[in-house]
C-alpha positions as YAML, in Angstrom:
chain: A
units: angstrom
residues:
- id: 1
  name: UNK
  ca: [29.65, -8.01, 3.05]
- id: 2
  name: UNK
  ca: [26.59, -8.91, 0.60]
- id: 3
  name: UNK
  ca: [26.45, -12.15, 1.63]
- id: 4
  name: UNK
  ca: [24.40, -10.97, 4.96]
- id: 5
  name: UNK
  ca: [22.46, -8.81, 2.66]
- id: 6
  name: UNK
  ca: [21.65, -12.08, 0.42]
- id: 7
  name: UNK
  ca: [20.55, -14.34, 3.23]
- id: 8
  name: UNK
  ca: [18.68, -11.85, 5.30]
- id: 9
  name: UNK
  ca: [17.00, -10.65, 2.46]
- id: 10
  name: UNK
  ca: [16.02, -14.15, 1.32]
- id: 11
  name: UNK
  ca: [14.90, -14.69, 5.04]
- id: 12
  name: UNK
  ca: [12.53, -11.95, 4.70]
- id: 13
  name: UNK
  ca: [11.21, -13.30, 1.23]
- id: 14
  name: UNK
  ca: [10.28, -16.22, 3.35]
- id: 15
  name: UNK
  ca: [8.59, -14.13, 6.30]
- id: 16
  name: UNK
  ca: [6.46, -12.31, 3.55]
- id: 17
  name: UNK
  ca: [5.80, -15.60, 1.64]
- id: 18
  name: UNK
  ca: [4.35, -16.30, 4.80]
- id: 19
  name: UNK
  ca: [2.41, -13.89, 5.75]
- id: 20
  name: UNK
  ca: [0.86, -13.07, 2.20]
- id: 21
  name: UNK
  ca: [0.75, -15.93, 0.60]
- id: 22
  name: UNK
  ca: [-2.83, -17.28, 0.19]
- id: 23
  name: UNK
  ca: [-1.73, -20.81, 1.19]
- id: 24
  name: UNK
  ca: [-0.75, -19.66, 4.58]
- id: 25
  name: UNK
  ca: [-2.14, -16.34, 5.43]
- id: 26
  name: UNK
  ca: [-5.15, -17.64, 6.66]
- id: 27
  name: UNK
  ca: [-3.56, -19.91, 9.00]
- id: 28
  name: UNK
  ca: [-2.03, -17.68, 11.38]
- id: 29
  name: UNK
  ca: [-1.95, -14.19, 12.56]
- id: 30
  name: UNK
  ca: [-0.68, -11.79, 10.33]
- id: 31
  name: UNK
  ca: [0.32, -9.35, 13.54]
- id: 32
  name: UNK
  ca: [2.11, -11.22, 15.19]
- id: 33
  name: UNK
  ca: [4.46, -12.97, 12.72]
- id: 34
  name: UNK
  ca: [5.11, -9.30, 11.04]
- id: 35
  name: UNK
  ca: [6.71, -8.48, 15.07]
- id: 36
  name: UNK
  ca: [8.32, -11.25, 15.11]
- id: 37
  name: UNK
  ca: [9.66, -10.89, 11.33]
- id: 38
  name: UNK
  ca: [10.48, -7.30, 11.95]
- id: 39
  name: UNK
  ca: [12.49, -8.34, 15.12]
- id: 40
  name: UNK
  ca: [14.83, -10.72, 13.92]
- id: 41
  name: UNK
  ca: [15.40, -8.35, 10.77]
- id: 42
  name: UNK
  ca: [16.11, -5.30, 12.29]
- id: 43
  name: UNK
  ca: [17.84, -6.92, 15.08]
- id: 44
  name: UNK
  ca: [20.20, -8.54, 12.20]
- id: 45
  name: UNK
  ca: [20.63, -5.51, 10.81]
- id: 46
  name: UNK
  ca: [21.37, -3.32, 13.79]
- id: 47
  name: UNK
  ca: [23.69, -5.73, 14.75]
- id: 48
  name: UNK
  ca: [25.61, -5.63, 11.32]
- id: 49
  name: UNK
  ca: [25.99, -2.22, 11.12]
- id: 50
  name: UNK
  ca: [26.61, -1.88, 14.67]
- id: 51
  name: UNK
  ca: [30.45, -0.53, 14.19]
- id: 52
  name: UNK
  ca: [28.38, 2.75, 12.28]
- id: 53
  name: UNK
  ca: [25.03, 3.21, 14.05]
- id: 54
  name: UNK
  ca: [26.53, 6.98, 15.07]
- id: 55
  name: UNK
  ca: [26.44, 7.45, 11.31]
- id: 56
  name: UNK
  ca: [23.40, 6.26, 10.00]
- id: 57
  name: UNK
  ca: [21.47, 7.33, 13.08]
- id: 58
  name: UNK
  ca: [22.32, 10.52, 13.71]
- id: 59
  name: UNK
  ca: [19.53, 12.44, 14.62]
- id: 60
  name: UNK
  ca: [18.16, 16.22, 14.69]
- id: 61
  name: UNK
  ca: [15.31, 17.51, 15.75]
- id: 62
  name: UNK
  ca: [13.82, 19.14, 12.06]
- id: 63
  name: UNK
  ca: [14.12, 15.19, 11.71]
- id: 64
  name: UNK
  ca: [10.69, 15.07, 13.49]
- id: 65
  name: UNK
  ca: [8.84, 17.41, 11.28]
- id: 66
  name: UNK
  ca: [10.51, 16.04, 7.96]
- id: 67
  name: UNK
  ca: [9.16, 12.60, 8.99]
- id: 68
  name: UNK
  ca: [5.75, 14.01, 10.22]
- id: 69
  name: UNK
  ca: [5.27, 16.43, 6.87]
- id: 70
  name: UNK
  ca: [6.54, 13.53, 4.56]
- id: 71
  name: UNK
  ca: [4.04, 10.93, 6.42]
- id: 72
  name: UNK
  ca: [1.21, 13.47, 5.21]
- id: 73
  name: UNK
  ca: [2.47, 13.93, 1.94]
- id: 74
  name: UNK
  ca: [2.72, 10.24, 1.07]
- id: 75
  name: UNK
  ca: [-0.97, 9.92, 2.70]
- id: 76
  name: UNK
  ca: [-2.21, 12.41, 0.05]
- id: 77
  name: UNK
  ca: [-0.91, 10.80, -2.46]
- id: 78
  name: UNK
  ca: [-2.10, 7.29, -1.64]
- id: 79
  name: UNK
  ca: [-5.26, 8.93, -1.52]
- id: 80
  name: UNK
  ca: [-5.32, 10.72, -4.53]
- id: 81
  name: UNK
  ca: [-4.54, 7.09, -5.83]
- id: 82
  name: UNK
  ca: [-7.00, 5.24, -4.32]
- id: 83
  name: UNK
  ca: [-9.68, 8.07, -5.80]
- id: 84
  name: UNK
  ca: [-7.74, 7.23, -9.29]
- id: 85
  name: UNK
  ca: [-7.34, 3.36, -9.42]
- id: 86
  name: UNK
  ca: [-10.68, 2.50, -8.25]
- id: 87
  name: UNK
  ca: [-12.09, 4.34, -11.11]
- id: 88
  name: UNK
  ca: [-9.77, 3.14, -13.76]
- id: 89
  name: UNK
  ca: [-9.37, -0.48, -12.50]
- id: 90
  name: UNK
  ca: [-12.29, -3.22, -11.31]
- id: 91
  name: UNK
  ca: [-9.84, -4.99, -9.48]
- id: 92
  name: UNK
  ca: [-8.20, -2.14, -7.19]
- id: 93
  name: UNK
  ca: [-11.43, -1.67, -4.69]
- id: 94
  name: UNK
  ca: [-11.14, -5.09, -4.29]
- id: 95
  name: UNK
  ca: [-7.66, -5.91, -3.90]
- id: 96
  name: UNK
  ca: [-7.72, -2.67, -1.20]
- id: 97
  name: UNK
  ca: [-9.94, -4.59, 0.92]
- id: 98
  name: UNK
  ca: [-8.11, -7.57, 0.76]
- id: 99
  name: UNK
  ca: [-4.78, -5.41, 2.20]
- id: 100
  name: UNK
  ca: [-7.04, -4.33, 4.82]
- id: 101
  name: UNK
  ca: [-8.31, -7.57, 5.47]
- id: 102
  name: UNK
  ca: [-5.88, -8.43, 8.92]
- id: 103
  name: UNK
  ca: [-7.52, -5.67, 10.72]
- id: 104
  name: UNK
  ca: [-9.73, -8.16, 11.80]
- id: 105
  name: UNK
  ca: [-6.91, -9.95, 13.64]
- id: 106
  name: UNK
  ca: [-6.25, -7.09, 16.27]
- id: 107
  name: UNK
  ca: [-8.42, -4.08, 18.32]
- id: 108
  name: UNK
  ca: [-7.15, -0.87, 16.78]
- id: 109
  name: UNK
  ca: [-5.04, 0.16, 19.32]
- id: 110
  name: UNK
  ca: [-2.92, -2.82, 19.39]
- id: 111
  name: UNK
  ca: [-2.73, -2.37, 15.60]
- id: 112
  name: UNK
  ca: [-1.50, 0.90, 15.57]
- id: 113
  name: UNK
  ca: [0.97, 0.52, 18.76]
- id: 114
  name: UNK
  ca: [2.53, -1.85, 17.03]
- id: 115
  name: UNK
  ca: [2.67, -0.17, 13.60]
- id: 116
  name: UNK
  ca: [3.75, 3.64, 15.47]
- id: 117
  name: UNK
  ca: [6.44, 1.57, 17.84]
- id: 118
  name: UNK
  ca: [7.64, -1.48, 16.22]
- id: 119
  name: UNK
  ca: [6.67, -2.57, 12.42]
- id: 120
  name: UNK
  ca: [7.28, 1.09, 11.24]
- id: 121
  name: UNK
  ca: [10.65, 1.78, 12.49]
- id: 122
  name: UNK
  ca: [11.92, -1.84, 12.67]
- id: 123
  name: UNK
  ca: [11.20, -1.95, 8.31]
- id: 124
  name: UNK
  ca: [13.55, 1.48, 8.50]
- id: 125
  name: UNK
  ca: [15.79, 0.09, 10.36]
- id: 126
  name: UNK
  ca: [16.45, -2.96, 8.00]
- id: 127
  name: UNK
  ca: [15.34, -1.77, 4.40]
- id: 128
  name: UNK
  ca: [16.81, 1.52, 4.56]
- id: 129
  name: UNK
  ca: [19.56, 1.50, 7.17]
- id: 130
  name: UNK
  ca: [20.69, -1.60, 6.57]
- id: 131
  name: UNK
  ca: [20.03, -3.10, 2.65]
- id: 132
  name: UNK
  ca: [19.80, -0.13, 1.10]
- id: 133
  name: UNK
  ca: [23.02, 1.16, 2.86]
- id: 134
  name: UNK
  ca: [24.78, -1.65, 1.92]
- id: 135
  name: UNK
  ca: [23.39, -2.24, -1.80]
- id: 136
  name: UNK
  ca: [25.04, 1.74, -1.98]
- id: 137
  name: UNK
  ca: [28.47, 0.69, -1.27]
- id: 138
  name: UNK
  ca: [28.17, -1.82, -3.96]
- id: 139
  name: UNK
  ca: [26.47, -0.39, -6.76]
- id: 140
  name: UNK
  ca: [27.11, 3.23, -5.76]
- id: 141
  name: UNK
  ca: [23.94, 5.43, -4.46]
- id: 142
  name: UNK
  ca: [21.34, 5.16, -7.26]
- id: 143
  name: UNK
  ca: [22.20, 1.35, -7.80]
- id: 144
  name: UNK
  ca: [21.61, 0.59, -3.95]
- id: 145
  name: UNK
  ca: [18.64, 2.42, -3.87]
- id: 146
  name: UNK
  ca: [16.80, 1.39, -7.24]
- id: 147
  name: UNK
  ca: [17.66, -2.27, -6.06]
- id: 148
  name: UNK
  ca: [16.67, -1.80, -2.31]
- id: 149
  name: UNK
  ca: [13.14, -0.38, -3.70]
- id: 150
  name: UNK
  ca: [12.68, -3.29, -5.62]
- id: 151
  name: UNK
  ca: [13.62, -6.05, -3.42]
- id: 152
  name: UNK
  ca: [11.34, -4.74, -0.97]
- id: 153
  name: UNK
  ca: [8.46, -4.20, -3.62]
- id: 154
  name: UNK
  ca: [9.16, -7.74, -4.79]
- id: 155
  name: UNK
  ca: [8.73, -9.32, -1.58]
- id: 156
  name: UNK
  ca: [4.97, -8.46, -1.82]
- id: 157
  name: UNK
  ca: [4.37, -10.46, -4.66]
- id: 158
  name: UNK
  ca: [3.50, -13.29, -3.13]
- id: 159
  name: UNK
  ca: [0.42, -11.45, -1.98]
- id: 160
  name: UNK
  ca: [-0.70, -11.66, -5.48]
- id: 161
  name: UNK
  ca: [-2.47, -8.34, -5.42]
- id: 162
  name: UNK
  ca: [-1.49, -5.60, -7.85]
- id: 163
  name: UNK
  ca: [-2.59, -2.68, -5.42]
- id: 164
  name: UNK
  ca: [-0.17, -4.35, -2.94]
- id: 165
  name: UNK
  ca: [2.85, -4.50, -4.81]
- id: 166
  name: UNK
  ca: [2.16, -0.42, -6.11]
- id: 167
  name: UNK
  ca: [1.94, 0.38, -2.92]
- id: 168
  name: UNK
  ca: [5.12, -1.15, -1.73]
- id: 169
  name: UNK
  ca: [7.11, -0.01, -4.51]
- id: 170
  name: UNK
  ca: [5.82, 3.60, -4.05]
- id: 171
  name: UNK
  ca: [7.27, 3.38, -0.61]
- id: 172
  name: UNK
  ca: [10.41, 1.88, -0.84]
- id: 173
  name: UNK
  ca: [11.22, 4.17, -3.32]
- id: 174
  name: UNK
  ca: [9.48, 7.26, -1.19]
- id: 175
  name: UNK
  ca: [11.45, 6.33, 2.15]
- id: 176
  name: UNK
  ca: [14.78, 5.00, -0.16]
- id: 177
  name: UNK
  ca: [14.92, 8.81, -1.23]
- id: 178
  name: UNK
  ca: [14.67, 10.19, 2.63]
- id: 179
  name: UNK
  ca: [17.25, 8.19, 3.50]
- id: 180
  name: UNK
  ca: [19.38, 9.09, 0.43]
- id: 181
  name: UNK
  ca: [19.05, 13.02, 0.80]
- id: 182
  name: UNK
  ca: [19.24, 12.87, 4.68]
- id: 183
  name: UNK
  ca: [22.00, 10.51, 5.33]
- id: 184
  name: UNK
  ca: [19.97, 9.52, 8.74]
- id: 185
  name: UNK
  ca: [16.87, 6.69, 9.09]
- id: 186
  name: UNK
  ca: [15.02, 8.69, 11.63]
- id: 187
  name: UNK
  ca: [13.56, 11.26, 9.18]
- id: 188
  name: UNK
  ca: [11.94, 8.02, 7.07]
- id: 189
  name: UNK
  ca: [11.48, 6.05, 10.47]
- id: 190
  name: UNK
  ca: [9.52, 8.55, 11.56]
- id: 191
  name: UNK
  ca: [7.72, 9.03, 8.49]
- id: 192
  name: UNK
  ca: [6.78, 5.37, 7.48]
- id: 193
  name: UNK
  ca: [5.51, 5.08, 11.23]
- id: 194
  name: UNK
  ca: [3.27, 7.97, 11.41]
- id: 195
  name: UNK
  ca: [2.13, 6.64, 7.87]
- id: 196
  name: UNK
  ca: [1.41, 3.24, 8.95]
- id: 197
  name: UNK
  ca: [-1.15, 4.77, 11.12]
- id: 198
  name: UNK
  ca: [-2.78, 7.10, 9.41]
- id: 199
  name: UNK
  ca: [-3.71, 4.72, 6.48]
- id: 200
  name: UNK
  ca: [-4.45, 1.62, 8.64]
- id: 201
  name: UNK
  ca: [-6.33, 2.87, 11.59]
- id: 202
  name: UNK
  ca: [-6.82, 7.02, 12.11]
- id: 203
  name: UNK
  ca: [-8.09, 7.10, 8.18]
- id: 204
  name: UNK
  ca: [-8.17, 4.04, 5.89]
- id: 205
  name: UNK
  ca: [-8.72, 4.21, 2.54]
- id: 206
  name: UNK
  ca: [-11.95, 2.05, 2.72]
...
């Protein structure tokens, strides 16, 4: 059963070594290799887990406002962060722009169609529903989810930018916990979509 987790995780490593790294970033466009990265992971994923998607995505309808309240809270607190770090640290204005930099691949609208439809819930549907579901059965619920939330903080790292890998972190473990104390993605789905939008197009930090 981990083996899948290994390689597909490893395949995403190389996705986001892709499209952060500073040796090949620049050469292509960031937008459309995170659809096509999402794709093929979630896609993996769904199909793995396929013999308990009525389990894992069970859905209610409170699960709307849970996701839409807990994609406000997390936007306060990034935020409040960004009003922190940029006092505290020279480098965090800086490395903030440099996160925002790929809005200048795509209009907004495509941007945030593709964030509300596809990059949001397609992450959910592989880092939560699918690694950190699995990591659980193996190293029991706090195990899978403190490893899940690193893994997918780590995979930013090749970024090189602090602010970056915070954020990540902060997210995983954010979303990790939603899925942990609802049992379903679609309250953290919802929530790191609605998110995605709100701090990359409707009201950036900078």
């Amino acid at each position: 059963e981990m083996i899948a987790v290994v390689w597909l995780c490893a395949l995403a490593t190389f996705f986001w070594f892709v499209m952060f790294s500073p040796w090949t970033a620049p050469r292509l466009n960031f937008w459309l290799v995170m659809a096509m990265a999402t794709a093929v992971l979630a896609g993996a994923g769904l199909w793995l887990q396929r013999d308990r998607l009525r389990e894992i995505y069970f859905f209610k309808p409170a699960h709307i406002l849970i996701g839409l309240l807990s994609a406000l809270i997390l936007y306060a607190i990034f935020w409040a962060g960004n009003a922190v770090s940029t006092q505290l640290f020279h480098f965090a204005r800086p490395e903030i722009a440099g996160i925002y930099s790929t809005r200048a691949q795509a209009s907004p609208l495509t941007i945030g169609l593709l964030l509300l439809l596809w990059v949001g819930p397609a992450e959910e549907i592989f880092w939560r529903a699918f690694v950190q579901e699995r990591l659980c059965g193996r190293y029991g619920r706090t195990g899978g989810y403190l490893v899940a939330s690193l893994v997918y903080a780590a995979i930013h790292v090749f970024g090189f930018n602090f602010m970056l890998f915070m954020a990540s972190l902060i997210c995983g473990l954010f979303w990790g916990a939603m899925f942990l104390r609802y049992r379903s993605v679609w309250p953290g789905l919802i929530s790191h979509a609605v998110w995605d939008v709100l701090i990359f197009v409707v009201f950036p930090l900078q």
